[in-house]
Structure formats: structure tokens, C-alpha cells
Amino acid sequence: MKSGFLLTLLFCIGTSLMAHADYVKRVNCGSTVAATYSGHAFDADLSVPGELTFEGKNAYTSSYITLNQPFKSARYDNPQMHYRFDVANGNYRVLLHFVEVYHGIAPNTDPNTRVFDLDIEGQYAETDLNPISAVGGPDQIYTIDRTITVQDGELTITFTKVSNDPIINAIEIFGVSTGTPMDTLWTQTATGIHYDLGSVGIGITSDMIGFKRAVDGYIRTREIRVDQDSWPDYVFSKDYELPSLEEIRKYIEENGHLPNIPSAKEVEANGMGLGKMDRLLLEKIEERIQYLENKKA
């Protein structure tokens, strides 16, 4: 009896853990009929107990845009609306598709009317979202693609008014296994691909706290730009205290390296920041110019 119960329990737990990886849900927001896009079926936007509920009273189908469903219709509300999906706990890829269906399109020509905030499960937020400005014009699809983790059995997407009603045209949600595929972590836009969930390591698996990207190996490129908040023009200031050559000689004898320059042990232990080192080396070059000028005088 106990063994049978244990097997049943393990089966239920395993099924629950696996369920999220197989989860697929697409919604044709704002429409009571299903739609097909790129070979994928988008369900009608209807509340289904135990599956999908939403708080967004209003639906609209545009006669101004040329796109087909699921982008021609939208759900909207004021000042806030929610979509809630009952799902097993786990990782999910959420794609939200936005198309401006009214404002900024003739005869409603003001493109700045609709601005709203977005929150996905409290793990991703977007402020002052304007679908038209996000894509550079009307009749275009703006997609937000994020991977989040559900821990309470409910995936919640919240839209909040900033100026005018928030809208959503289509939603896609996919379960993601623990080993998240790379294409679910990156977001593609018109300007490139982006990853903002953590750090990127190439050839390295150790802790990367403090670094956005770490590479264990050689990097080949034509140019590296390092932004700096300060540059050693201060050496030529009248108020700059230039150390004497005797002070520098004494410092080198005691420490084995120039003042303000890291020692070999420090570099071996902590590496070297290119931006900081370029600044310090230029500082020493400019100081040498000062010494030569002082000698001439």
C-alpha cells in the first residue's frame, strides 16, 4: 500500500515538474475567435477557469491597420489590466506582441497618446511603453521576449496606464526546461540582439559577479572603446602637485613600481582595467613632459 502510494506520488510530482516544459499557450487578444499566424494557432481571448483569466473589459478590432490577426485586435482597459495563466511552477518564455491599433494612424494622427507600463511576474518591467515609438511607426509589430520563473502556480502579466489605455494584441507562452535554450534568453530587435538576465561567460564557468561578460581566452577585434569619466588633462593644471624626481626615486626603491601604478602582484591577482591603465599611463607621460619643460626652464 505504501509503495503504491509512493509511486503515485512520485509520478504526480514528476508529471507536475515536466508539465511546464511542455506548456504552450497563444492568445488572440481582444478577439472571441481563434487565428492562425505563421502556422501557429492563437486561441480566442476567453477566460477559462483553471487556465486563463483576465481583467480587461474592453476589446477592439482596428479598421485602420493592414495587419491580419492576431495583430488586428487588442484588449485594453483603464487604468490597469491583468492576464493570469494558471501554470505549473517553472521557467517560461513570454512573448508579448504590440501593435498600435488606433492612435498615430489616420485619421487619429497623434502617435504619442498611448503610453503605459508593463510588468511580467514581478521579474521584468517596462516603463513608458509606446508601441509606435518602439518600432518607429504604425502598422508594425513590437515584440517583448523574456524568460521568467513562476513559483506560485500563476503567471501574471500586468499593464498599467501612464497616459491612455494600455493594450495587448497577442500573447505567446512556452514552458522552458531547466537547461534553458539560448534562443529563449536573447531578445532580437531592429538594432541587434540583447540579453539582460545576468552575465555571459565564454570558456568560463566560475563566478562572474561584477562582470557582464567574461572570456577565458583571446579576443580578436579591430578596436575597443573604453568610456572614461576622467582624463589626465589635470596634469597640466596650475594646481597640479607634480612630485619631485627624488620623491619618485625613493618610492620606486621602496615599492618596486611607479606611484599610482599597480604592482605586478596586484595585476596577477586582480587583472588590469584597460580604461584605468590607459589613464594612468597617459598621466605618467604628461608628467614626464612637465619634468622636461621644468628642466628647460
Coordinates of C-alpha atoms in Angstrom, one line a residue:
M1 CA 0.0 0.0 0.0
K2 CA 2.7 2.4 1.0
S3 CA 4.8 1.6 -2.1
G4 CA 1.8 2.1 -4.4
F5 CA 1.1 5.5 -2.8
L6 CA 4.8 6.4 -3.1
L7 CA 4.9 5.5 -6.8
T8 CA 1.7 7.5 -7.4
L9 CA 3.2 10.5 -5.5
L10 CA 6.4 10.3 -7.5
F11 CA 4.5 10.1 -10.7
C12 CA 2.4 13.1 -9.9
I13 CA 5.4 15.1 -8.8
G14 CA 7.3 14.2 -12.0
T15 CA 4.3 15.0 -14.2
S16 CA 3.9 18.4 -12.4
L17 CA 7.6 19.2 -12.9
M18 CA 7.5 18.2 -16.6
A19 CA 4.3 19.9 -17.3
H20 CA 5.7 23.4 -17.5
A21 CA 8.4 22.4 -20.1
D22 CA 5.6 21.2 -22.5
Y23 CA 3.3 24.2 -21.9
V24 CA 2.3 26.2 -25.0
K25 CA -0.4 28.9 -25.0
R26 CA -1.1 31.5 -27.6
V27 CA -3.9 34.1 -27.2
N28 CA -5.5 36.3 -29.9
C29 CA -6.1 39.2 -27.5
G30 CA -9.2 41.2 -27.9
S31 CA -10.9 38.7 -30.2
T32 CA -13.5 36.0 -29.5
V33 CA -12.3 33.9 -32.4
A34 CA -9.1 32.0 -32.9
A35 CA -6.5 33.0 -35.5
T36 CA -3.6 31.4 -37.3
Y37 CA -0.3 33.2 -37.8
S38 CA 3.0 31.6 -39.2
G39 CA 1.4 28.2 -38.9
H40 CA 0.6 28.7 -35.2
A41 CA -2.9 28.7 -33.7
F42 CA -3.8 31.6 -31.4
D43 CA -6.8 30.9 -29.1
A44 CA -9.8 33.1 -28.8
D45 CA -9.4 35.6 -25.9
L46 CA -11.8 34.0 -23.5
S47 CA -11.5 33.4 -19.7
V48 CA -11.2 29.7 -18.9
P49 CA -11.3 28.8 -15.2
G50 CA -8.2 27.0 -14.2
E51 CA -6.3 28.1 -17.3
L52 CA -6.7 31.7 -18.2
T53 CA -8.3 34.7 -16.6
F54 CA -8.0 38.4 -17.4
E55 CA -9.1 41.8 -16.1
G56 CA -9.5 43.9 -19.2
K57 CA -13.1 44.7 -20.0
N58 CA -12.6 46.2 -23.4
A59 CA -11.8 44.7 -26.8
Y60 CA -11.2 46.5 -30.1
T61 CA -10.6 45.4 -33.7
S62 CA -9.0 48.0 -35.9
S63 CA -10.2 49.1 -39.3
Y64 CA -7.1 51.4 -39.7
I65 CA -4.2 48.9 -39.9
T66 CA -3.4 46.4 -42.6
L67 CA -2.1 43.6 -40.4
N68 CA -4.1 40.4 -40.0
Q69 CA -5.0 38.6 -36.8
P70 CA -3.7 38.2 -34.2
F71 CA -2.4 41.7 -34.5
K72 CA -5.5 43.5 -35.8
S73 CA -7.4 43.2 -32.5
A74 CA -6.4 44.3 -29.0
R75 CA -7.6 44.1 -25.4
Y76 CA -7.4 47.3 -23.4
D77 CA -8.6 48.8 -20.1
N78 CA -8.1 51.8 -17.9
P79 CA -6.2 52.3 -15.6
Q80 CA -4.9 48.7 -15.3
M81 CA -5.5 45.2 -16.6
H82 CA -4.1 41.7 -15.9
Y83 CA -3.7 38.4 -17.7
R84 CA -3.3 35.4 -15.4
F85 CA -2.3 32.0 -16.6
D86 CA -2.6 29.0 -14.3
V87 CA 0.6 27.0 -14.9
A88 CA 2.9 24.6 -13.1
N89 CA 5.9 26.2 -11.4
G90 CA 9.0 26.5 -13.6
N91 CA 10.6 28.6 -16.3
Y92 CA 8.6 30.2 -19.1
R93 CA 9.3 32.2 -22.2
V94 CA 6.8 35.0 -22.6
L95 CA 6.4 36.8 -25.9
L96 CA 4.1 39.9 -25.9
H97 CA 3.2 41.4 -29.3
F98 CA 2.1 45.0 -29.5
V99 CA 0.6 46.9 -32.5
E100 CA -0.9 50.3 -32.2
V101 CA -4.5 49.9 -33.5
Y102 CA -5.8 53.4 -33.2
H103 CA -3.6 56.3 -32.2
G104 CA -1.0 57.6 -34.7
I105 CA -2.9 56.2 -37.6
A106 CA -5.0 58.4 -39.9
P107 CA -7.3 60.0 -39.0
N108 CA -6.1 59.6 -35.4
T109 CA -2.6 61.1 -36.1
D110 CA -1.2 61.7 -32.6
P111 CA 1.4 58.9 -32.1
N112 CA 2.2 59.9 -28.5
T113 CA -1.2 59.3 -27.0
R114 CA -0.8 55.8 -25.7
V115 CA 1.9 55.2 -23.0
F116 CA 1.7 52.5 -20.4
D117 CA 3.8 50.4 -18.0
L118 CA 4.3 46.6 -18.2
D119 CA 5.2 44.0 -15.5
I120 CA 5.7 40.3 -16.1
E121 CA 5.5 38.2 -12.9
G122 CA 7.4 41.0 -11.0
Q123 CA 10.6 39.9 -12.7
Y124 CA 10.6 42.1 -15.8
A125 CA 9.3 45.6 -16.1
E126 CA 9.0 48.1 -18.9
T127 CA 8.1 51.8 -18.2
D128 CA 6.5 54.3 -20.5
L129 CA 6.0 51.8 -23.4
N130 CA 4.6 53.4 -26.6
P131 CA 4.1 50.7 -29.3
I132 CA 4.5 53.2 -32.1
S133 CA 7.7 54.8 -30.9
A134 CA 9.1 51.4 -30.0
V135 CA 9.0 50.3 -33.7
G136 CA 9.3 53.7 -35.3
G137 CA 5.9 53.8 -36.9
P138 CA 2.4 52.4 -37.2
D139 CA 1.3 49.1 -38.7
Q140 CA 4.4 47.3 -37.2
I141 CA 4.7 44.6 -34.6
Y142 CA 6.8 45.3 -31.4
T143 CA 7.6 42.1 -29.5
I144 CA 8.9 41.8 -26.0
D145 CA 10.6 38.4 -25.4
R146 CA 11.5 37.4 -21.8
T147 CA 12.2 34.2 -19.8
I148 CA 10.8 34.3 -16.3
T149 CA 10.3 31.9 -13.4
V150 CA 6.9 31.0 -11.9
Q151 CA 6.9 30.0 -8.2
D152 CA 3.2 30.5 -7.2
G153 CA 1.4 28.5 -9.9
E154 CA 0.2 31.6 -11.7
L155 CA 2.0 33.6 -14.4
T156 CA 0.7 37.2 -14.2
I157 CA 1.2 40.0 -16.7
T158 CA 0.1 43.5 -15.6
F159 CA -0.5 46.5 -17.8
T160 CA -0.8 50.0 -16.2
K161 CA -1.9 53.3 -17.7
V162 CA 0.6 56.2 -17.9
S163 CA -1.3 58.2 -20.5
N164 CA -4.3 56.4 -22.1
D165 CA -5.3 52.8 -22.0
P166 CA -2.7 50.0 -22.1
I167 CA -3.2 47.5 -24.8
I168 CA -2.0 44.0 -25.8
N169 CA -2.5 42.3 -29.2
A170 CA -1.2 38.8 -28.8
I171 CA 0.5 36.7 -26.1
E172 CA 2.6 33.6 -26.5
I173 CA 3.9 31.5 -23.6
F174 CA 6.1 28.4 -23.8
G175 CA 7.4 26.2 -21.0
V176 CA 11.2 26.1 -20.8
S177 CA 13.2 23.2 -19.3
T178 CA 15.8 23.8 -16.6
G179 CA 18.6 23.9 -19.2
T180 CA 17.2 26.9 -21.0
P181 CA 18.0 27.0 -24.7
M182 CA 20.0 30.1 -25.8
D183 CA 17.3 31.3 -28.2
T184 CA 14.9 31.8 -25.3
L185 CA 17.2 34.1 -23.4
W186 CA 18.0 36.6 -26.1
T187 CA 15.8 39.3 -27.5
Q188 CA 16.0 40.4 -31.1
T189 CA 15.2 44.0 -32.1
A190 CA 15.8 46.1 -35.2
T191 CA 19.1 47.2 -33.8
G192 CA 20.6 43.9 -32.6
I193 CA 20.2 41.1 -30.1
H194 CA 20.1 41.7 -26.3
Y195 CA 20.5 39.7 -23.1
D196 CA 19.7 41.3 -19.8
L197 CA 19.1 38.5 -17.3
G198 CA 22.7 38.2 -16.0
S199 CA 26.3 37.7 -17.1
V200 CA 27.7 36.0 -20.2
G201 CA 30.6 33.6 -19.9
I202 CA 32.7 32.2 -22.8
G203 CA 35.1 29.4 -21.9
I204 CA 34.4 30.1 -18.2
T205 CA 32.1 28.7 -15.6
S206 CA 33.4 30.3 -12.4
D207 CA 31.6 33.1 -10.6
M208 CA 31.3 36.3 -12.7
I209 CA 29.9 38.7 -10.1
G210 CA 30.7 42.2 -11.1
F211 CA 31.2 41.4 -14.8
K212 CA 28.7 41.5 -17.6
R213 CA 30.9 39.3 -19.8
A214 CA 33.9 37.1 -19.1
V215 CA 36.1 35.4 -21.6
D216 CA 38.8 32.8 -20.8
G217 CA 40.9 33.1 -24.0
Y218 CA 41.9 35.5 -26.7
I219 CA 39.7 38.1 -28.3
R220 CA 40.3 39.4 -31.8
T221 CA 38.9 42.7 -32.9
R222 CA 39.9 45.9 -34.7
E223 CA 39.1 48.3 -32.0
I224 CA 38.0 48.5 -28.4
R225 CA 36.3 51.6 -27.0
V226 CA 36.6 52.2 -23.2
D227 CA 34.4 55.1 -21.9
Q228 CA 36.1 57.2 -19.2
D229 CA 34.7 59.8 -16.8
S230 CA 38.0 61.5 -16.3
W231 CA 41.2 62.0 -18.4
P232 CA 44.6 63.3 -17.1
D233 CA 44.4 66.8 -18.5
Y234 CA 44.6 67.7 -14.8
V235 CA 48.4 67.2 -15.0
F236 CA 48.7 70.5 -16.9
S237 CA 46.7 72.4 -14.4
K238 CA 48.5 75.1 -12.4
D239 CA 47.2 73.5 -9.2
Y240 CA 48.6 70.0 -10.0
E241 CA 51.2 69.0 -7.5
L242 CA 54.0 67.3 -9.5
P243 CA 56.1 65.0 -7.3
S244 CA 59.8 65.6 -7.4
L245 CA 62.1 63.2 -9.1
E246 CA 63.7 62.5 -5.8
E247 CA 60.3 61.5 -4.3
I248 CA 59.6 59.2 -7.3
R249 CA 63.1 57.6 -7.0
K250 CA 62.5 56.9 -3.3
Y251 CA 59.0 55.5 -3.9
I252 CA 60.4 53.1 -6.6
E253 CA 63.2 51.9 -4.3
E254 CA 60.7 51.1 -1.6
N255 CA 57.9 49.7 -3.7
G256 CA 59.4 48.5 -6.9
H257 CA 56.9 50.3 -9.2
L258 CA 55.8 53.8 -10.1
P259 CA 53.3 55.7 -7.8
N260 CA 49.6 55.1 -8.7
I261 CA 50.6 52.2 -11.0
P262 CA 49.5 48.7 -9.8
S263 CA 52.3 46.3 -8.9
A264 CA 52.9 43.0 -10.7
K265 CA 51.4 41.1 -7.8
E266 CA 48.2 43.2 -8.0
V267 CA 47.8 42.6 -11.7
E268 CA 48.4 38.9 -11.4
A269 CA 45.8 38.7 -8.6
N270 CA 43.1 41.1 -9.9
G271 CA 43.8 41.7 -13.6
M272 CA 44.1 45.1 -15.1
G273 CA 41.4 47.6 -16.2
L274 CA 42.3 48.9 -19.7
G275 CA 40.5 52.2 -19.2
K276 CA 42.1 52.9 -15.8
M277 CA 45.6 51.8 -17.0
D278 CA 45.4 53.9 -20.2
R279 CA 44.5 56.9 -18.0
L280 CA 47.4 56.2 -15.6
L281 CA 49.9 55.7 -18.4
L282 CA 48.9 59.0 -20.0
E283 CA 49.2 60.6 -16.6
K284 CA 52.8 59.4 -16.4
I285 CA 53.6 60.6 -19.9
E286 CA 52.2 64.0 -19.2
E287 CA 54.1 64.2 -16.0
R288 CA 57.3 63.4 -17.9
I289 CA 56.5 66.3 -20.3
Q290 CA 56.2 68.6 -17.3
Y291 CA 59.6 67.4 -16.0
L292 CA 61.2 68.1 -19.4
E293 CA 59.6 71.6 -19.5
N294 CA 60.8 72.3 -16.0
K295 CA 64.3 71.2 -16.9
K296 CA 64.4 73.6 -19.9
A297 CA 63.2 76.4 -17.7

